[in-house]
PDB file of C-alpha atoms in Angstrom:
ATOM      1  CA  MET A   5     -64.458  50.486 343.013  1.00  0.00           C
ATOM      2  CA  THR A   6     -65.504  46.902 342.301  1.00  0.00           C
ATOM      3  CA  PHE A   7     -63.845  44.545 339.856  1.00  0.00           C
ATOM      4  CA  GLY A   8     -66.845  44.847 337.516  1.00  0.00           C
ATOM      5  CA  LYS A   9     -66.758  48.644 337.587  1.00  0.00           C
ATOM      6  CA  ARG A  10     -63.042  48.610 336.740  1.00  0.00           C
ATOM      7  CA  LEU A  11     -63.769  46.313 333.775  1.00  0.00           C
ATOM      8  CA  LYS A  12     -66.529  48.590 332.538  1.00  0.00           C
ATOM      9  CA  GLN A  13     -64.391  51.701 332.996  1.00  0.00           C
ATOM     10  CA  ALA A  14     -61.488  50.141 331.088  1.00  0.00           C
ATOM     11  CA  ARG A  15     -63.818  49.048 328.258  1.00  0.00           C
ATOM     12  CA  GLN A  16     -65.390  52.478 327.996  1.00  0.00           C
ATOM     13  CA  GLU A  17     -61.983  54.183 327.980  1.00  0.00           C
ATOM     14  CA  LYS A  18     -61.144  52.029 324.941  1.00  0.00           C
ATOM     15  CA  HIS A  19     -64.465  53.081 323.349  1.00  0.00           C
ATOM     16  CA  MET A  20     -65.490  49.452 322.946  1.00  0.00           C
ATOM     17  CA  THR A  21     -68.890  47.828 323.264  1.00  0.00           C
ATOM     18  CA  GLN A  22     -69.561  44.640 325.194  1.00  0.00           C
ATOM     19  CA  ASN A  23     -70.187  42.962 321.824  1.00  0.00           C
ATOM     20  CA  GLU A  24     -66.767  44.020 320.536  1.00  0.00           C
ATOM     21  CA  VAL A  25     -64.989  42.717 323.621  1.00  0.00           C
ATOM     22  CA  ALA A  26     -67.002  39.501 323.530  1.00  0.00           C
ATOM     23  CA  GLY A  27     -66.061  38.997 319.880  1.00  0.00           C
ATOM     24  CA  ALA A  28     -62.374  39.500 320.642  1.00  0.00           C
ATOM     25  CA  LEU A  29     -62.582  36.921 323.425  1.00  0.00           C
ATOM     26  CA  GLY A  30     -64.846  34.461 321.627  1.00  0.00           C
ATOM     27  CA  VAL A  31     -67.600  34.649 324.261  1.00  0.00           C
ATOM     28  CA  ASP A  32     -71.192  35.886 324.309  1.00  0.00           C
ATOM     29  CA  PHE A  33     -71.758  39.563 325.158  1.00  0.00           C
ATOM     30  CA  THR A  34     -73.855  38.483 328.149  1.00  0.00           C
ATOM     31  CA  THR A  35     -70.681  37.023 329.654  1.00  0.00           C
ATOM     32  CA  ILE A  36     -69.046  40.465 329.540  1.00  0.00           C
ATOM     33  CA  SER A  37     -72.170  41.951 331.096  1.00  0.00           C
ATOM     34  CA  LYS A  38     -72.005  39.411 333.925  1.00  0.00           C
ATOM     35  CA  TYR A  39     -68.348  40.278 334.564  1.00  0.00           C
ATOM     36  CA  GLU A  40     -69.124  44.003 334.640  1.00  0.00           C
ATOM     37  CA  ASN A  41     -72.074  43.468 336.990  1.00  0.00           C
ATOM     38  CA  ASN A  42     -70.062  41.246 339.353  1.00  0.00           C
ATOM     39  CA  ARG A  43     -72.296  38.255 338.626  1.00  0.00           C
ATOM     40  CA  SER A  44     -69.479  36.148 337.223  1.00  0.00           C
ATOM     41  CA  GLN A  45     -65.688  36.150 337.245  1.00  0.00           C
ATOM     42  CA  PRO A  46     -63.429  35.454 334.277  1.00  0.00           C
ATOM     43  CA  ASP A  47     -60.923  32.621 334.436  1.00  0.00           C
ATOM     44  CA  ASN A  48     -57.211  33.469 334.470  1.00  0.00           C
ATOM     45  CA  GLU A  49     -56.819  33.242 330.686  1.00  0.00           C
ATOM     46  CA  ILE A  50     -59.758  35.556 329.979  1.00  0.00           C
ATOM     47  CA  LEU A  51     -58.572  37.920 332.711  1.00  0.00           C
ATOM     48  CA  ARG A  52     -55.159  38.201 331.071  1.00  0.00           C
ATOM     49  CA  GLU A  53     -56.777  38.765 327.668  1.00  0.00           C
ATOM     50  CA  LEU A  54     -59.017  41.496 329.100  1.00  0.00           C
ATOM     51  CA  ALA A  55     -55.984  43.237 330.611  1.00  0.00           C
ATOM     52  CA  SER A  56     -54.270  43.049 327.232  1.00  0.00           C
ATOM     53  CA  ILE A  57     -57.282  44.337 325.265  1.00  0.00           C
ATOM     54  CA  TYR A  58     -57.806  47.209 327.723  1.00  0.00           C
ATOM     55  CA  GLU A  59     -54.067  47.841 328.065  1.00  0.00           C
ATOM     56  CA  VAL A  60     -54.199  47.803 331.862  1.00  0.00           C
ATOM     57  CA  SER A  61     -52.336  45.738 334.422  1.00  0.00           C
ATOM     58  CA  LEU A  62     -53.752  42.640 336.053  1.00  0.00           C
ATOM     59  CA  ASP A  63     -53.009  44.330 339.365  1.00  0.00           C
ATOM     60  CA  TRP A  64     -55.271  47.213 338.486  1.00  0.00           C
ATOM     61  CA  LEU A  65     -58.079  44.959 337.232  1.00  0.00           C
ATOM     62  CA  LEU A  66     -57.964  42.809 340.356  1.00  0.00           C
ATOM     63  CA  THR A  67     -57.215  45.404 343.040  1.00  0.00           C
ATOM     64  CA  GLY A  68     -57.556  48.864 341.566  1.00  0.00           C
ATOM     65  CA  ILE A  69     -53.895  49.528 342.397  1.00  0.00           C
ATOM     66  CA  ASN A  70     -51.253  50.110 339.758  1.00  0.00           C
ATOM     67  CA  LYS A  71     -47.860  48.464 340.154  1.00  0.00           C
ATOM     68  CA  GLU A  72     -46.277  51.883 339.739  1.00  0.00           C
ATOM     69  CA  GLN A  73     -47.772  52.959 343.049  1.00  0.00           C
ATOM     70  CA  PRO A  74     -45.372  52.217 345.900  1.00  0.00           C
ATOM     71  CA  THR A  75     -46.388  49.498 348.304  1.00  0.00           C
ATOM     72  CA  PRO A  76     -46.095  50.393 351.963  1.00  0.00           C
ATOM     73  CA  GLU A  77     -44.342  47.142 352.821  1.00  0.00           C
ATOM     74  CA  PRO A  78     -43.163  43.989 351.056  1.00  0.00           C
ATOM     75  CA  ASN A  79     -45.548  41.215 350.133  1.00  0.00           C
ATOM     76  CA  ARG A  80     -45.604  38.635 352.861  1.00  0.00           C
ATOM     77  CA  PHE A  81     -46.977  35.139 353.060  1.00  0.00           C
ATOM     78  CA  VAL A  82     -47.518  33.568 356.480  1.00  0.00           C
ATOM     79  CA  ARG A  83     -48.505  29.949 356.955  1.00  0.00           C
ATOM     80  CA  ARG A  84     -48.434  28.156 360.284  1.00  0.00           C
ATOM     81  CA  GLY A  85     -46.459  31.010 361.776  1.00  0.00           C
ATOM     82  CA  VAL A  86     -43.705  30.897 359.155  1.00  0.00           C
ATOM     83  CA  GLU A  87     -43.370  34.138 357.190  1.00  0.00           C
ATOM     84  CA  GLU A  88     -41.871  34.555 353.734  1.00  0.00           C
ATOM     85  CA  VAL A  89     -41.308  37.719 351.740  1.00  0.00           C
ATOM     86  CA  LEU A  90     -42.616  37.267 348.202  1.00  0.00           C
ATOM     87  CA  THR A  91     -41.541  38.806 344.934  1.00  0.00           C
ATOM     88  CA  GLU A  92     -44.178  40.767 343.028  1.00  0.00           C
ATOM     89  CA  ALA A  93     -44.465  37.902 340.527  1.00  0.00           C
ATOM     90  CA  GLU A  94     -44.991  35.355 343.318  1.00  0.00           C
ATOM     91  CA  ALA A  95     -47.563  37.558 345.032  1.00  0.00           C
ATOM     92  CA  ASP A  96     -49.392  38.125 341.737  1.00  0.00           C
ATOM     93  CA  HIS A  97     -49.451  34.397 341.038  1.00  0.00           C
ATOM     94  CA  LEU A  98     -50.766  33.591 344.514  1.00  0.00           C
ATOM     95  CA  GLN A  99     -53.398  36.307 344.216  1.00  0.00           C
ATOM     96  CA  ASP A 100     -54.565  34.946 340.848  1.00  0.00           C
ATOM     97  CA  SER A 101     -54.683  31.417 342.230  1.00  0.00           C
ATOM     98  CA  LEU A 102     -56.531  32.467 345.377  1.00  0.00           C
ATOM     99  CA  GLU A 103     -59.092  34.417 343.368  1.00  0.00           C
ATOM    100  CA  MET A 104     -59.755  31.420 341.142  1.00  0.00           C
ATOM    101  CA  TYR A 105     -59.992  29.096 344.166  1.00  0.00           C
ATOM    102  CA  ARG A 106     -62.540  31.383 345.827  1.00  0.00           C
ATOM    103  CA  LEU A 107     -64.568  31.646 342.629  1.00  0.00           C
ATOM    104  CA  LEU A 108     -64.575  27.868 342.276  1.00  0.00           C
ATOM    105  CA  GLN A 109     -65.660  27.422 345.905  1.00  0.00           C
ATOM    106  CA  GLU A 110     -68.494  29.916 345.428  1.00  0.00           C
ATOM    107  CA  LYS A 111     -69.584  28.159 342.233  1.00  0.00           C
ATOM    108  CA  ARG A 112     -69.607  24.780 343.963  1.00  0.00           C
ATOM    109  CA  LYS A 113     -71.607  26.237 346.852  1.00  0.00           C
ATOM    110  CA  LYS A 114     -74.195  27.658 344.444  1.00  0.00           C
ATOM    111  CA  GLU A 115     -74.404  24.364 342.555  1.00  0.00           C
ATOM    112  CA  LYS A 116     -74.867  22.449 345.810  1.00  0.00           C
ATOM    113  CA  ASN A 117     -77.629  24.836 346.898  1.00  0.00           C
ATOM    114  CA  ALA A 118     -79.319  24.488 343.507  1.00  0.00           C
ATOM    115  CA  GLU A 119     -79.214  20.687 343.820  1.00  0.00           C
ATOM    116  CA  ARG A 120     -80.756  20.881 347.298  1.00  0.00           C
ATOM    117  CA  ARG A 121     -83.608  23.015 345.972  1.00  0.00           C
ATOM    118  CA  LYS A 122     -84.347  20.416 343.283  1.00  0.00           C
ATOM    119  CA  THR A 123     -84.827  17.657 345.838  1.00  0.00           C
TER     120      THR A 123
END
C-alpha cells in the first residue's frame, strides 16, 4: 500500500473529509488530495500532525508497519563500511530526514526541468 493510500485509509477510518483535515492543518483541501494521490509529500511537521489527527504511528504512515510488529533484526546504519546499531528513535529520525531529503531533491529536479522547458 502506498503512502497516499495509507493517508486516505486513516482519514476514512476517522470519518473525516479532506476539507476537515485541511481545516485542522490550516492548508487547502487540494493539498490533502495531493498527499493522498502521491503527488506531494507533507513536511515533517504536517506528517506528525496527520499521525496525531488519525491516531496512527508515524511508522505506519511512512512504512505501513506498526511498531508493535516485531522487527526481524535490529536497525543498522552502515557508512563507509562502519556499521552501527540504531535505537528505534534514531532510526525513525534518520528515516524522517531521509524522506525529506529525497522529497527536496525530487522537487529541485522538477524545478530545474521546468526552468529548462521555459528557455
